Amino acid sequence: MQEPWWKNAIGYQVYPRSFKDSNGDGIGDIKGIIEKLPYLKSLGIDFIWLNPIYKSPNVDNGYDISDYEGIQPEFGTMSDFDELLKQAHSNGIKIILDLVVNHTSDQHPWFIQSKKSKDNPYRDYYMWADATPDKMPNDWTSFSGNSTWTYDETTKQAFFHVFAPQQPDLNWRNPKMRKEIYKMIRWWLDLGIDGFRMDAISHIQKEPWDYDPKDDPWSAFMNVKGIDNYMSEMRDIFDQYNIMTVGEASGVTSKQAPDWTDPNKKGYVNMIFELEHNVRAGEPGKERIDVLGMKKVLSRWQKDQETSGWNALYFENHDNPRINTILGNETTKSATAIAMSYFFLKGTPFIYQGQELGMTNYPFTSIDQVDDDESKLRYNDLLKKGKDPIQVLNEITHWTRDHSRTPMQWTNDSKAGFTTGSPWMKVNPNTATINVAVEEDDKASVLNFYRRMIEFRKSELTFINGSYIPIFEDDKDVFAYIRKYGQKEFVIITNLSKNVRKMKLPDQLLDKNWNLKLSNNKISELKDELELAPFDGMVFEKE
Ligand code: TEU
Ligand code: CA
């Protein structure tokens, strides 16, 4: 059977606002992406996931949509988008868009109507309940730490939102609302896009308002019973197109995942982004990702979807700090070891813009430098709870989503070659050394390593179908595994730490000859006793 195209594809996530500015207003745009298609082609990626490009008041950088079928003017026009799609396709690159249907902007015409009166035809497009200014319908907590309810004076009721108050949740129980969303979905698919990344999709169903979340404050809207109906309806549309879909589905467990991603089961989507391995909200003091914990989560997802379903593989996205800072030590060495550690797992790998350069966190020193709405909400909330301001600042600046949203570093210019104007978000000063131009010319750069790694990954079908066998499973520094299919066998070994590690190879690797395929260090043979320097990484193939 022919495998679907997305199984041997590499994804690249573009955050349009920060990718490339073509007209000097300091904001990245669609024409900027078109300009950089040759770069993306040279990297070897197969599809782009674009963060929201729709009309939006921009409270949550495009995740608050006021017109699903209009392009954000700062980003360009619909004809720019058509051009992007055309040129991407002629370069062999597919485009998937963000589908944000858990909520809209409070400036969406539906919500403006809905707010007007209790009998407005759009009232039930959203969720309203009786309240007073100081008594909300229940005491559920939203993702930003505040109430999920905002009181509205006009009708003396409150509306429901799991994110910011400017992002009211759509009422998926309303079939009329769903019909309009499905029409919009078809509209984009008919335009020829290649699929969707479905934002916050596991939250579209909520428990009844009298549900008690107990000690799990978000359980009231995480993969709640009844979501099946809506997901199946969308699947039935997707099935009519040759596209790929990836659901951002926190709350769907690894055991439940095959149900979501296996076409022989419910198969709502082709793959899901799990959020378990990528722990964003670290406590102060716990700055580094715990390698052992992360390995356990990733291994569990590999196993639970080994024979049924499919994984989406990623370390970075626009919601997380830079992996080369929180897992690596901001070196070429760590960036490349980290890359190898996840790229050969079973699933479709995603790269977030700048990750392929080894970009790092931004050195924030004050809350005024922070743009992210979620970070500011949390900052104020923690201050209100009486926490120490310095500690709060530390926590927020360590984890703010802004780290990943600083401009893409194209050159060593102070504006990173991102814009000729004043960039909307500060450029990381290390663009002096970490940038595309410098790395193009350096054979040993992170960028050129990614190129080799992508080419190799795609040339070897074992990485699609092979089984996953973890080794050194309980080791706190070394992430290593075997991929095996028939006679073919590969072993991936990465030291994700600053420690020198002496490893004794497990029996299953002994008495075989191993050829080096990819490496970021001087080791050329797989010996029975292996000494790994900090952030060594390599891939061997059995002879
Ligand atoms: O993020 C949503 C998201 O991270 C939640 O779904 C998650 O389940 C929750 O925080 C618990 O960990 C997406 C986008 O990626 C983000 O940028 C948006 O701000 C958000 O949705 C709202 O649209
Ligand atoms: Ca611009």
Coordinates of C-alpha atoms and ligand atoms in Angstrom, one line a residue:
M1 CA 0.0 0.0 0.0
Q2 CA 1.2 3.5 -0.8
E3 CA 2.0 5.4 2.3
P4 CA 0.3 8.8 2.6
W5 CA 2.7 11.7 1.7
W6 CA 2.9 13.2 5.2
K7 CA 4.5 10.1 6.6
N8 CA 7.8 10.8 4.9
A9 CA 7.6 14.6 5.1
I10 CA 9.4 17.1 7.2
G11 CA 7.4 20.1 8.4
Y12 CA 8.6 23.6 9.0
Q13 CA 6.7 26.0 11.2
V14 CA 6.6 29.6 10.1
Y15 CA 5.6 32.3 12.5
P16 CA 4.7 34.9 9.9
R17 CA 5.0 38.0 12.2
S18 CA 8.7 37.2 12.9
F19 CA 9.9 35.4 9.7
K20 CA 10.7 38.1 7.1
D21 CA 9.4 41.6 6.6
S22 CA 9.2 42.7 3.0
N23 CA 8.1 46.3 3.3
G24 CA 10.0 47.8 6.2
D25 CA 7.1 48.1 8.6
G26 CA 8.9 45.8 11.1
I27 CA 6.3 43.1 10.8
G28 CA 6.9 39.9 8.9
D29 CA 4.5 39.2 6.0
I30 CA 3.4 36.9 3.3
K31 CA 5.7 38.4 0.6
G32 CA 8.6 37.9 3.0
I33 CA 7.7 34.2 3.1
I34 CA 7.6 34.1 -0.7
E35 CA 11.0 35.7 -0.8
K36 CA 12.4 32.9 1.5
L37 CA 10.9 29.9 -0.3
P38 CA 14.3 29.1 -2.0
Y39 CA 15.8 29.0 1.5
L40 CA 13.2 26.6 2.7
K41 CA 13.6 24.5 -0.4
S42 CA 17.3 24.3 0.1
L43 CA 16.7 23.1 3.7
G44 CA 14.8 20.1 2.2
I45 CA 11.5 20.5 4.0
D46 CA 8.2 19.3 2.5
F47 CA 5.5 21.4 4.0
I48 CA 5.1 24.7 5.9
W49 CA 2.7 25.1 8.9
L50 CA 1.8 28.8 8.9
N51 CA 0.6 30.3 12.2
P52 CA -2.7 32.3 11.8
I53 CA -2.7 34.8 8.9
Y54 CA -6.3 35.8 9.3
K55 CA -7.8 39.2 10.2
S56 CA -7.3 39.7 13.9
P57 CA -7.2 42.5 16.5
N58 CA -4.0 40.7 17.6
V59 CA -4.6 40.3 21.3
D60 CA -3.1 36.8 21.0
N61 CA -1.0 37.3 17.9
G62 CA -3.6 36.1 15.4
Y63 CA -5.2 33.4 17.6
D64 CA -8.1 35.8 18.1
I65 CA -9.7 35.8 14.6
S66 CA -12.2 38.4 13.5
D67 CA -12.6 37.2 9.9
Y68 CA -11.8 33.6 9.0
E69 CA -11.7 34.3 5.3
G70 CA -9.7 37.5 5.3
I71 CA -6.0 38.0 5.5
Q72 CA -4.5 40.2 8.3
P73 CA -3.6 43.4 6.4
E74 CA -0.2 43.6 8.1
F75 CA 0.6 40.3 6.4
G76 CA -0.7 41.2 3.0
T77 CA -3.7 40.3 0.8
M78 CA -5.6 37.3 -0.4
S79 CA -3.8 37.6 -3.7
D80 CA -0.4 37.5 -1.8
F81 CA -1.6 34.3 -0.2
D82 CA -2.6 32.8 -3.6
E83 CA 0.8 33.7 -4.9
L84 CA 2.5 32.1 -1.9
L85 CA 0.5 28.9 -2.4
K86 CA 1.3 28.8 -6.1
Q87 CA 5.0 29.4 -5.6
A88 CA 5.3 27.0 -2.7
H89 CA 3.6 24.3 -4.8
S90 CA 5.8 24.9 -7.8
N91 CA 8.8 24.4 -5.4
G92 CA 7.3 21.2 -4.1
I93 CA 6.4 22.6 -0.8
K94 CA 2.9 22.2 0.7
I95 CA 1.1 24.6 3.0
I96 CA -1.0 23.9 6.0
L97 CA -2.8 26.6 7.9
D98 CA -3.8 27.0 11.5
L99 CA -7.4 26.3 12.1
V100 CA -8.5 28.2 15.2
V101 CA -12.1 27.1 16.0
N102 CA -12.3 26.7 19.7
H103 CA -12.8 30.5 19.9
T104 CA -13.0 33.6 17.9
S105 CA -12.0 37.2 18.6
D106 CA -14.5 39.3 20.6
Q107 CA -14.4 41.5 17.5
H108 CA -15.7 38.8 15.2
P109 CA -19.1 39.9 13.8
W110 CA -20.7 36.8 15.3
F111 CA -19.7 37.8 18.8
I112 CA -20.6 41.5 18.3
Q113 CA -24.1 40.2 17.4
S114 CA -24.1 37.6 20.2
K115 CA -23.4 40.3 22.8
K116 CA -26.3 42.5 21.7
S117 CA -29.3 40.7 23.3
K118 CA -30.4 37.4 24.6
D119 CA -32.6 36.7 21.6
N120 CA -30.0 37.7 19.0
P121 CA -29.8 35.0 16.3
Y122 CA -26.1 34.7 17.1
R123 CA -26.5 34.5 20.8
D124 CA -26.0 30.7 20.9
Y125 CA -22.9 30.8 18.8
Y126 CA -21.1 31.4 22.1
M127 CA -21.8 30.3 25.7
W128 CA -23.7 32.6 28.0
A129 CA -25.0 32.0 31.5
D130 CA -26.6 34.0 34.3
A131 CA -24.2 35.9 36.5
T132 CA -23.7 39.0 38.5
P133 CA -20.5 41.1 38.5
D134 CA -19.2 39.2 41.6
K135 CA -20.8 35.8 41.1
M136 CA -19.8 33.8 38.0
P137 CA -21.8 30.7 36.9
N138 CA -19.0 28.5 38.3
D139 CA -15.4 28.9 39.5
W140 CA -13.5 27.2 36.7
T141 CA -10.1 28.5 35.9
S142 CA -8.9 29.5 32.4
F143 CA -5.5 28.7 31.0
S144 CA -4.3 32.2 31.9
G145 CA -5.2 31.7 35.6
N146 CA -8.3 33.9 35.7
S147 CA -11.9 32.9 35.6
T148 CA -13.3 31.3 32.5
W149 CA -16.1 33.8 32.7
T150 CA -16.4 37.5 31.9
Y151 CA -19.5 39.4 32.9
D152 CA -21.2 41.5 30.4
E153 CA -23.3 44.5 31.5
T154 CA -25.6 44.7 28.4
T155 CA -27.5 41.4 29.0
K156 CA -26.4 40.9 32.6
Q157 CA -24.9 37.5 31.8
A158 CA -21.3 36.2 31.5
F159 CA -19.7 34.5 28.5
F160 CA -17.2 31.6 28.6
H161 CA -13.6 31.6 27.5
V162 CA -10.7 29.1 28.2
F163 CA -8.1 31.7 27.0
A164 CA -8.3 35.5 27.3
P165 CA -11.6 37.3 27.6
Q166 CA -11.0 38.7 24.1
Q167 CA -11.2 35.1 22.9
P168 CA -14.8 33.9 23.6
D169 CA -15.3 30.2 23.1
L170 CA -17.6 29.1 20.3
N171 CA -20.6 27.0 21.3
W172 CA -20.0 23.6 19.5
R173 CA -23.3 22.3 20.8
N174 CA -24.9 24.6 18.3
P175 CA -25.3 22.8 14.9
K176 CA -25.9 26.1 13.1
M177 CA -22.5 27.4 14.3
R178 CA -20.8 24.2 13.3
K179 CA -22.2 24.4 9.9
E180 CA -20.7 27.8 9.4
I181 CA -17.3 26.6 10.6
Y182 CA -17.5 23.6 8.2
K183 CA -18.3 25.9 5.3
M184 CA -15.2 27.9 6.1
I185 CA -13.1 24.8 6.4
R186 CA -14.2 23.7 2.9
W187 CA -13.6 27.2 1.6
W188 CA -9.9 27.0 2.5
L189 CA -9.5 23.4 1.3
D190 CA -11.2 24.2 -2.0
L191 CA -8.6 27.0 -2.4
G192 CA -6.0 24.3 -2.5
I193 CA -4.3 24.4 0.8
D194 CA -2.8 21.1 2.0
G195 CA -4.2 20.8 5.5
F196 CA -4.6 22.2 8.9
R197 CA -3.0 22.4 12.3
M198 CA -6.0 22.4 14.6
D199 CA -5.5 24.8 17.4
A200 CA -6.6 23.9 20.9
I201 CA -8.9 21.4 19.3
S202 CA -9.3 19.2 22.4
H203 CA -11.1 22.0 24.2
I204 CA -14.1 22.4 22.0
Q205 CA -16.4 20.4 24.2
K206 CA -17.0 21.4 27.8
E207 CA -18.5 19.6 30.8
P208 CA -21.9 20.8 32.1
W209 CA -21.5 24.0 34.2
D210 CA -22.1 22.3 37.5
Y211 CA -19.2 19.9 36.9
D212 CA -16.5 20.1 39.7
P213 CA -13.0 20.1 38.3
K214 CA -11.6 19.2 41.8
D215 CA -7.7 19.4 41.8
D216 CA -7.5 19.3 38.0
P217 CA -8.6 22.9 37.1
W218 CA -8.7 22.3 33.3
S219 CA -10.3 18.9 33.2
A220 CA -13.7 20.6 32.5
F221 CA -12.6 21.3 28.9
M222 CA -9.9 18.7 28.1
N223 CA -11.0 16.1 25.7
V224 CA -14.5 16.0 27.2
K225 CA -17.1 13.4 26.3
G226 CA -19.2 14.4 23.3
I227 CA -16.2 15.8 21.4
D228 CA -16.4 12.7 19.2
N229 CA -19.4 14.1 17.3
Y230 CA -17.7 17.2 16.3
M231 CA -14.4 15.6 15.5
S232 CA -16.1 13.0 13.3
E233 CA -18.0 15.7 11.4
M234 CA -14.7 17.4 10.6
R235 CA -13.0 14.1 9.7
D236 CA -15.7 13.4 7.2
I237 CA -14.8 16.7 5.5
F238 CA -11.1 16.1 5.6
D239 CA -11.5 12.6 4.2
Q240 CA -12.7 14.2 0.9
Y241 CA -9.3 15.9 0.3
N242 CA -5.7 14.8 0.0
I243 CA -4.5 16.7 2.9
M244 CA -2.8 16.3 6.3
T245 CA -4.2 17.3 9.7
V246 CA -2.5 17.7 13.0
G247 CA -4.5 18.4 16.1
E248 CA -3.1 20.3 19.0
A249 CA -4.7 18.0 21.5
S250 CA -3.6 18.4 25.1
G251 CA -5.5 16.1 27.4
V252 CA -5.7 13.3 24.8
T253 CA -3.6 10.6 26.5
S254 CA -1.1 8.4 24.6
K255 CA -3.5 5.5 25.1
Q256 CA -6.3 7.4 23.5
A257 CA -4.1 8.8 20.7
P258 CA -4.5 5.9 18.3
D259 CA -8.2 6.3 18.4
W260 CA -7.7 9.9 17.2
T261 CA -5.0 9.2 14.6
D262 CA -5.6 5.7 13.2
P263 CA -7.8 5.8 10.0
N264 CA -9.0 2.3 10.9
K265 CA -10.3 3.6 14.2
K266 CA -11.9 7.0 14.6
G267 CA -9.1 8.7 12.8
Y268 CA -10.2 12.3 13.3
V269 CA -6.8 13.6 12.3
N270 CA -3.5 12.2 10.9
M271 CA -1.5 13.0 14.0
I272 CA -1.6 15.0 17.1
F273 CA 0.8 17.3 19.0
E274 CA 0.9 16.0 22.5
L275 CA 2.0 18.6 25.1
E276 CA 3.2 16.2 27.8
H277 CA 6.9 16.1 26.9
N278 CA 7.2 19.8 26.5
V279 CA 6.8 21.2 30.0
R280 CA 6.6 24.9 29.6
A281 CA 5.6 26.1 33.0
G282 CA 8.8 25.2 34.9
E283 CA 9.2 26.2 38.5
P284 CA 12.0 28.6 39.2
G285 CA 15.2 26.7 39.8
K286 CA 14.1 23.9 37.5
E287 CA 15.4 25.6 34.4
R288 CA 16.5 22.7 32.4
I289 CA 14.2 20.0 31.0
D290 CA 14.4 16.8 32.9
V291 CA 15.8 14.4 30.3
L292 CA 14.7 11.2 32.0
G293 CA 11.1 12.5 32.4
M294 CA 11.0 13.7 28.8
K295 CA 12.4 10.4 27.5
K296 CA 9.8 8.4 29.4
V297 CA 7.0 10.5 27.9
L298 CA 8.3 10.3 24.3
S299 CA 8.9 6.5 24.6
R300 CA 5.4 6.0 25.9
W301 CA 4.0 7.9 22.9
Q302 CA 6.2 5.9 20.6
K303 CA 5.0 2.6 22.0
D304 CA 1.4 3.5 22.3
Q305 CA 1.3 4.5 18.7
E306 CA 3.7 2.0 17.3
T307 CA 1.3 -0.2 15.4
S308 CA -1.7 2.0 15.3
G309 CA -1.7 5.8 14.8
W310 CA 1.0 8.3 14.1
N311 CA 3.1 10.8 16.0
A312 CA 3.9 14.5 15.3
L313 CA 7.5 15.1 16.5
Y314 CA 8.6 18.5 17.8
F315 CA 10.7 20.3 20.4
E316 CA 10.0 23.9 19.6
N317 CA 7.0 25.9 18.6
H318 CA 5.7 29.5 19.0
D319 CA 4.5 28.7 22.6
N320 CA 7.8 27.4 24.0
P321 CA 11.2 28.7 24.8
R322 CA 14.1 27.7 22.6
I323 CA 15.2 24.1 23.0
N324 CA 18.9 25.0 22.6
T325 CA 18.6 27.0 25.8
I326 CA 16.3 24.9 28.0
L327 CA 17.7 21.5 27.0
G328 CA 21.1 22.5 25.4
N329 CA 23.8 24.9 26.4
E330 CA 23.4 27.3 23.5
T331 CA 26.1 25.7 21.4
T332 CA 26.3 24.1 17.9
K333 CA 27.0 20.9 19.6
S334 CA 23.9 20.9 21.8
A335 CA 21.7 22.1 18.9
T336 CA 22.7 19.2 16.7
A337 CA 22.6 16.5 19.4
I338 CA 19.1 17.7 20.3
A339 CA 18.1 17.6 16.7
M340 CA 19.2 14.0 16.3
S341 CA 17.5 12.9 19.5
Y342 CA 14.0 13.4 18.2
F343 CA 14.4 13.4 14.4
F344 CA 14.6 9.7 14.0
L345 CA 11.6 8.8 16.2
K346 CA 8.6 7.3 14.5
G347 CA 6.4 10.1 13.2
T348 CA 6.5 13.4 11.2
P349 CA 9.2 15.8 12.4
F350 CA 8.5 19.5 12.7
I351 CA 11.1 22.2 12.8
Y352 CA 10.3 25.6 14.2
Q353 CA 11.8 28.6 12.4
G354 CA 15.3 29.4 13.7
Q355 CA 15.6 26.0 15.4
E356 CA 17.7 24.9 12.4
L357 CA 20.2 27.7 13.3
G358 CA 20.4 26.9 17.0
M359 CA 18.6 30.1 17.9
T360 CA 18.4 30.7 21.7
N361 CA 16.2 32.4 24.3
Y362 CA 16.2 36.2 24.5
P363 CA 17.9 37.7 27.5
F364 CA 14.9 39.4 29.0
T365 CA 15.5 41.6 32.0
S366 CA 12.2 43.4 32.6
I367 CA 8.5 42.8 32.1
D368 CA 8.3 45.9 29.7
Q369 CA 10.3 43.9 27.2
V370 CA 7.6 41.2 27.2
D371 CA 4.9 41.4 24.5
D372 CA 3.1 38.1 25.0
D373 CA -0.4 38.6 26.4
E374 CA -0.4 35.3 28.2
S375 CA 2.8 36.2 30.0
K376 CA 1.5 39.5 31.1
L377 CA -1.8 38.1 32.4
R378 CA 0.2 35.5 34.4
Y379 CA 2.6 38.1 35.7
N380 CA -0.2 40.3 37.0
D381 CA -2.0 37.3 38.4
L382 CA 1.0 36.1 40.4
L383 CA 1.7 39.6 41.7
K384 CA -1.9 39.8 42.8
K385 CA -1.4 36.5 44.7
G386 CA 1.3 38.2 46.7
K387 CA 4.3 36.5 45.2
D388 CA 7.8 38.1 45.3
P389 CA 8.1 40.4 42.2
I390 CA 11.6 39.4 41.4
Q391 CA 10.8 35.7 41.6
V392 CA 7.7 36.3 39.4
L393 CA 9.8 38.2 36.8
N394 CA 12.3 35.4 36.8
E395 CA 9.7 32.8 36.2
I396 CA 7.9 34.7 33.5
T397 CA 11.0 35.8 31.6
H398 CA 12.4 32.3 31.8
W399 CA 9.3 30.8 30.2
T400 CA 7.6 33.5 28.2
R401 CA 6.4 32.5 24.7
D402 CA 8.3 35.6 23.4
H403 CA 11.6 33.7 23.3
S404 CA 10.4 31.9 20.2
R405 CA 8.9 35.0 18.7
T406 CA 12.0 37.2 18.3
P407 CA 12.8 37.8 14.6
M408 CA 14.3 35.1 12.5
Q409 CA 18.0 35.7 12.2
W410 CA 19.0 36.0 8.6
T411 CA 22.2 38.1 8.8
N412 CA 24.6 39.5 11.4
D413 CA 23.0 43.0 10.9
S414 CA 21.6 44.5 14.1
K415 CA 18.1 44.0 12.6
A416 CA 19.0 40.4 11.7
G417 CA 18.2 41.0 8.0
F418 CA 14.6 40.6 9.1
T419 CA 13.5 44.1 8.4
T420 CA 14.8 47.5 7.2
G421 CA 12.5 49.2 9.7
S422 CA 12.0 48.9 13.4
P423 CA 11.3 45.2 14.3
W424 CA 8.0 44.7 16.2
M425 CA 9.9 42.5 18.6
K426 CA 13.5 42.8 19.8
V427 CA 16.2 41.0 17.8
N428 CA 18.4 38.7 19.8
P429 CA 21.8 40.3 20.0
N430 CA 23.4 36.9 19.2
T431 CA 22.3 37.4 15.6
A432 CA 25.9 38.6 15.3
T433 CA 27.0 35.0 15.2
I434 CA 23.9 32.9 14.9
N435 CA 22.3 33.6 11.5
V436 CA 21.6 32.1 8.1
A437 CA 24.2 34.0 6.2
V438 CA 27.1 32.9 8.4
E439 CA 25.9 29.4 8.7
E440 CA 25.4 28.9 5.0
D441 CA 29.1 29.3 4.5
D442 CA 30.1 27.1 7.4
K443 CA 30.1 23.4 6.8
A444 CA 30.0 22.6 10.5
S445 CA 27.0 24.9 11.2
V446 CA 23.8 23.8 12.8
L447 CA 22.0 24.8 9.5
N448 CA 24.2 22.6 7.3
F449 CA 23.8 19.8 9.8
Y450 CA 20.0 20.1 9.6
R451 CA 20.3 19.9 5.8
R452 CA 22.3 16.6 6.0
M453 CA 20.0 15.2 8.6
I454 CA 16.8 16.0 6.7
E455 CA 18.2 14.4 3.5
F456 CA 19.3 11.3 5.3
R457 CA 16.1 11.0 7.2
K458 CA 14.1 11.1 4.0
S459 CA 16.3 8.6 2.2
E460 CA 15.7 5.8 4.7
L461 CA 12.3 4.2 4.9
T462 CA 13.2 2.4 8.1
F463 CA 12.5 5.7 9.9
I464 CA 8.9 5.5 8.8
N465 CA 8.0 1.9 9.4
G466 CA 10.7 0.6 11.7
S467 CA 10.0 -0.4 15.3
Y468 CA 11.2 1.7 18.2
I469 CA 13.4 0.1 20.8
P470 CA 14.7 2.4 23.5
I471 CA 18.2 1.6 25.1
F472 CA 19.7 3.1 28.2
E473 CA 16.1 3.6 29.2
D474 CA 16.8 4.7 32.8
D475 CA 19.8 6.9 32.1
K476 CA 19.3 10.5 33.1
D477 CA 21.5 12.0 30.4
V478 CA 21.6 9.8 27.3
F479 CA 18.6 9.5 25.0
A480 CA 19.2 6.5 22.6
Y481 CA 17.1 4.1 20.6
I482 CA 17.1 1.5 17.8
R483 CA 15.0 1.7 14.7
K484 CA 14.6 -1.6 13.1
Y485 CA 12.7 -2.9 10.0
G486 CA 13.4 -6.4 8.6
Q487 CA 17.1 -6.7 8.3
K488 CA 17.7 -3.0 8.5
E489 CA 18.8 -1.5 11.8
F490 CA 19.8 1.9 13.0
V491 CA 20.9 3.1 16.4
I492 CA 20.6 6.7 17.5
I493 CA 22.7 7.8 20.5
T494 CA 22.6 11.3 22.0
N495 CA 24.1 12.6 25.2
L496 CA 21.7 15.4 26.2
S497 CA 23.9 16.7 29.0
K498 CA 27.1 18.5 29.9
N499 CA 28.5 15.3 31.5
V500 CA 31.1 13.0 30.0
R501 CA 29.4 9.6 30.0
K502 CA 31.0 6.2 29.7
M503 CA 28.4 3.8 28.4
K504 CA 28.6 0.0 28.0
L505 CA 26.7 -1.0 25.0
P506 CA 23.7 -3.3 25.6
D507 CA 23.9 -6.8 24.3
Q508 CA 21.6 -6.3 21.4
L509 CA 24.2 -4.0 19.8
L510 CA 27.2 -6.2 20.2
D511 CA 28.6 -8.6 17.6
K512 CA 27.4 -6.5 14.8
N513 CA 29.2 -4.1 12.5
W514 CA 28.0 -0.5 12.6
N515 CA 28.7 2.2 10.1
L516 CA 28.5 5.8 11.0
K517 CA 25.8 7.7 9.1
L518 CA 25.5 11.0 11.0
S519 CA 27.5 12.6 13.8
N520 CA 28.4 15.9 15.5
N521 CA 31.7 14.7 16.9
K522 CA 34.9 12.6 16.4
I523 CA 33.7 9.2 17.3
S524 CA 33.7 7.0 14.2
E525 CA 33.1 3.5 15.6
L526 CA 30.6 2.0 17.9
K527 CA 32.7 0.2 20.5
D528 CA 31.6 -1.9 23.4
E529 CA 32.6 0.8 25.7
L530 CA 31.6 4.2 24.5
E531 CA 32.8 7.5 25.9
L532 CA 30.4 10.3 25.2
A533 CA 31.5 13.9 25.4
P534 CA 28.9 16.5 26.3
F535 CA 26.2 16.7 23.7
D536 CA 27.7 14.1 21.5
G537 CA 25.2 12.6 19.1
M538 CA 25.4 10.0 16.3
V539 CA 23.5 7.6 14.1
F540 CA 24.9 4.3 13.1
E541 CA 23.6 1.7 10.6
K542 CA 24.1 -2.0 10.9
E543 CA 26.2 -3.4 8.1
Ligands
TEU1 O1 -2.2 26.9 22.4 C1 -3.1 26.3 23.2 C2 -2.5 25.6 24.3 O2 -1.4 25.5 24.5 C3 -3.6 24.9 25.1 O3 -4.4 24.2 24.2 C4 -3.0 23.9 26.1 O4 -3.8 22.9 26.1 C5 -3.1 24.5 27.4 O5 -2.2 25.7 27.5 C6 -2.7 23.5 28.5 O6 -1.3 23.2 28.5 C7 -2.8 27.4 21.2 C8 -1.8 28.2 20.5 O7 -0.6 27.4 20.2 C9 -1.4 29.4 21.3 O8 -0.4 30.2 20.7 C10 -2.7 30.2 21.5 O9 -2.5 31.3 22.4 C11 -3.8 29.4 22.0 O10 -4.0 28.2 21.4 C12 -5.1 30.1 21.9 O11 -5.6 30.1 20.6
CA2 CA 5.8 43.9 6.7

